Amino acid sequence: MNSAPAKAAVDPRMVRTLCFEDLHIGMRETLMKTVMETDVVGFANISGDENPIHLCDTYAQGTRFGQRIAHGLYTASLISAVLGTRLPGAGAVYRSQTLNFHAPVRIGDVVTVVVEVIELVREGRKVRLRCEALVDNAVVLDGEAIVSVPGRPKG
């Protein structure tokens, strides 16, 4: 049995923590990620979505995309990465997310995720955020998220 502690997937020094009181409408955060072969295969393994459009070159060549594409929810998960580590950051809890898929994301594409605060609801410390994922400045996915955010500790 290995007793070594598990390595953190995210360096905690890179995680931002904003309280509800720190937020204002118009705050934005971005993340850029190159979609790698290992990301697509890893997402298939974790999610169980082994659709050959994601995993098989021969199958994908016969589709309207002509090549393999990343899972739509992989792209959406990059929004979750922003919400949980940058805006609002640690302590944010998803309440809901809408997603509209506009175009495929291919292996090798650089995805830019942009999240912007568009509404603050004091009751329940809820934040509504506009979310977009872009490839080459074209929107491939958009939607809105609502998250609960911790308040500033009293003291």
Tab-separated table of C-alpha atoms in Angstrom:
chain	number	residue	atom	x	y	z
A	1	MET	CA	0.000	0.000	0.000
A	2	ASN	CA	1.341	3.410	-0.967
A	3	SER	CA	1.198	5.886	1.896
A	4	ALA	CA	2.476	8.862	-0.067
A	5	PRO	CA	-0.009	11.762	-0.104
A	6	ALA	CA	-1.815	12.356	-3.374
A	7	LYS	CA	-0.455	15.262	-5.382
A	8	ALA	CA	-2.928	18.139	-5.692
A	9	ALA	CA	-4.356	18.457	-9.200
A	10	VAL	CA	-4.286	22.244	-8.882
A	11	ASP	CA	-1.577	24.281	-7.229
A	12	PRO	CA	-3.483	25.972	-4.361
A	13	ARG	CA	-1.328	29.071	-4.818
A	14	MET	CA	-2.986	29.529	-8.219
A	15	VAL	CA	-6.543	29.367	-6.861
A	16	ARG	CA	-8.271	32.681	-6.254
A	17	THR	CA	-10.860	33.131	-3.516
A	18	LEU	CA	-13.360	35.956	-3.812
A	19	CYS	CA	-16.175	36.513	-1.343
A	20	PHE	CA	-19.573	37.746	-2.466
A	21	GLU	CA	-18.688	41.243	-1.222
A	22	ASP	CA	-15.605	41.321	-3.496
A	23	LEU	CA	-17.631	40.837	-6.679
A	24	HIS	CA	-19.094	43.458	-9.000
A	25	ILE	CA	-20.962	43.383	-12.280
A	26	GLY	CA	-18.581	43.360	-15.220
A	27	MET	CA	-15.787	41.394	-13.526
A	28	ARG	CA	-14.276	38.998	-16.078
A	29	GLU	CA	-11.822	36.165	-16.074
A	30	THR	CA	-10.393	34.073	-18.897
A	31	LEU	CA	-8.656	30.755	-19.304
A	32	MET	CA	-6.879	29.432	-22.393
A	33	LYS	CA	-6.399	25.709	-22.944
A	34	THR	CA	-5.058	23.733	-25.873
A	35	VAL	CA	-7.166	20.592	-26.287
A	36	MET	CA	-4.820	17.613	-26.278
A	37	GLU	CA	-5.331	13.993	-27.328
A	38	THR	CA	-4.786	13.002	-23.685
A	39	ASP	CA	-7.563	15.381	-22.581
A	40	VAL	CA	-10.092	13.770	-24.918
A	41	VAL	CA	-9.102	10.204	-24.025
A	42	GLY	CA	-8.992	11.061	-20.321
A	43	PHE	CA	-12.420	12.688	-20.447
A	44	ALA	CA	-13.817	9.607	-22.217
A	45	ASN	CA	-12.360	7.391	-19.491
A	46	ILE	CA	-13.722	9.509	-16.655
A	47	SER	CA	-17.152	10.170	-18.151
A	48	GLY	CA	-17.706	6.811	-19.823
A	49	ASP	CA	-18.603	8.613	-23.076
A	50	GLU	CA	-16.687	6.500	-25.569
A	51	ASN	CA	-18.519	7.764	-28.654
A	52	PRO	CA	-16.169	7.013	-31.588
A	53	ILE	CA	-16.544	10.620	-32.831
A	54	HIS	CA	-14.156	11.412	-29.953
A	55	LEU	CA	-11.869	8.387	-30.048
A	56	CYS	CA	-11.657	6.819	-33.507
A	57	ASP	CA	-9.993	8.607	-36.430
A	58	THR	CA	-11.487	6.238	-39.018
A	59	TYR	CA	-15.027	6.677	-37.729
A	60	ALA	CA	-14.666	10.457	-37.314
A	61	GLN	CA	-13.387	10.927	-40.872
A	62	GLY	CA	-16.767	9.721	-42.127
A	63	THR	CA	-18.718	12.306	-40.135
A	64	ARG	CA	-19.625	15.868	-41.092
A	65	PHE	CA	-16.679	17.065	-38.965
A	66	GLY	CA	-14.135	14.988	-40.912
A	67	GLN	CA	-12.039	14.362	-37.820
A	68	ARG	CA	-12.309	13.620	-34.114
A	69	ILE	CA	-13.833	16.276	-31.878
A	70	ALA	CA	-13.667	16.912	-28.155
A	71	HIS	CA	-16.650	16.104	-25.985
A	72	GLY	CA	-18.972	19.089	-25.623
A	73	LEU	CA	-18.983	18.631	-21.870
A	74	TYR	CA	-15.180	18.639	-21.840
A	75	THR	CA	-15.343	22.154	-23.268
A	76	ALA	CA	-18.042	23.037	-20.726
A	77	SER	CA	-15.837	21.695	-17.937
A	78	LEU	CA	-13.357	24.474	-18.708
A	79	ILE	CA	-16.061	26.900	-17.527
A	80	SER	CA	-16.187	24.970	-14.275
A	81	ALA	CA	-12.412	25.363	-13.980
A	82	VAL	CA	-12.757	29.155	-14.168
A	83	LEU	CA	-15.631	29.249	-11.686
A	84	GLY	CA	-13.863	27.033	-9.163
A	85	THR	CA	-10.390	28.536	-9.347
A	86	ARG	CA	-10.593	32.129	-10.630
A	87	LEU	CA	-14.011	33.795	-10.647
A	88	PRO	CA	-15.405	33.553	-8.044
A	89	GLY	CA	-12.894	30.836	-7.063
A	90	ALA	CA	-12.584	28.475	-4.126
A	91	GLY	CA	-15.851	27.977	-2.280
A	92	ALA	CA	-18.079	28.690	-5.288
A	93	VAL	CA	-20.820	26.075	-5.651
A	94	TYR	CA	-22.678	25.464	-8.915
A	95	ARG	CA	-26.437	26.022	-8.757
A	96	SER	CA	-27.171	25.792	-12.502
A	97	GLN	CA	-25.612	26.057	-15.945
A	98	THR	CA	-27.132	26.509	-19.394
A	99	LEU	CA	-25.126	25.438	-22.426
A	100	ASN	CA	-25.579	26.188	-26.117
A	101	PHE	CA	-23.210	24.362	-28.458
A	102	HIS	CA	-22.433	26.223	-31.691
A	103	ALA	CA	-19.414	24.505	-33.249
A	104	PRO	CA	-17.104	21.553	-32.642
A	105	VAL	CA	-13.815	21.753	-30.781
A	106	ARG	CA	-11.038	19.709	-32.356
A	107	ILE	CA	-7.897	18.218	-30.896
A	108	GLY	CA	-5.233	20.920	-31.119
A	109	ASP	CA	-7.697	23.816	-30.884
A	110	VAL	CA	-6.938	26.542	-28.364
A	111	VAL	CA	-10.112	27.214	-26.385
A	112	THR	CA	-10.511	30.560	-24.655
A	113	VAL	CA	-13.122	30.585	-21.912
A	114	VAL	CA	-14.507	33.945	-20.799
A	115	VAL	CA	-16.675	34.260	-17.695
A	116	GLU	CA	-18.302	37.568	-16.703
A	117	VAL	CA	-20.392	38.552	-13.678
A	118	ILE	CA	-23.765	39.839	-14.948
A	119	GLU	CA	-25.913	39.794	-11.797
A	120	LEU	CA	-25.428	39.699	-8.030
A	121	VAL	CA	-28.278	38.461	-5.829
A	122	ARG	CA	-27.608	39.318	-2.188
A	123	GLU	CA	-30.198	36.828	-0.896
A	124	GLY	CA	-28.369	33.521	-0.880
A	125	ARG	CA	-25.191	35.205	-2.201
A	126	LYS	CA	-25.886	34.022	-5.752
A	127	VAL	CA	-23.957	35.198	-8.783
A	128	ARG	CA	-25.129	34.919	-12.389
A	129	LEU	CA	-22.323	34.731	-14.938
A	130	ARG	CA	-22.220	34.828	-18.736
A	131	CYS	CA	-19.971	32.043	-20.034
A	132	GLU	CA	-18.398	31.687	-23.466
A	133	ALA	CA	-15.883	29.350	-25.045
A	134	LEU	CA	-14.191	30.551	-28.217
A	135	VAL	CA	-11.854	29.028	-30.805
A	136	ASP	CA	-10.149	31.507	-33.137
A	137	ASN	CA	-12.493	34.240	-31.801
A	138	ALA	CA	-15.588	32.259	-32.851
A	139	VAL	CA	-18.056	31.218	-30.148
A	140	VAL	CA	-18.220	27.432	-29.898
A	141	LEU	CA	-20.240	27.310	-26.671
A	142	ASP	CA	-22.118	29.842	-24.551
A	143	GLY	CA	-24.535	29.949	-21.666
A	144	GLU	CA	-25.079	31.213	-18.153
A	145	ALA	CA	-24.087	29.868	-14.771
A	146	ILE	CA	-25.462	30.573	-11.342
A	147	VAL	CA	-23.184	29.886	-8.391
A	148	SER	CA	-23.414	30.424	-4.653
A	149	VAL	CA	-20.456	32.268	-3.181
A	150	PRO	CA	-19.331	32.449	0.455
A	151	GLY	CA	-19.662	35.746	2.255
A	152	ARG	CA	-16.790	37.489	3.931
A	153	PRO	CA	-16.105	35.921	7.346
A	154	LYS	CA	-17.412	38.018	10.217
A	155	GLY	CA	-14.826	38.967	12.726
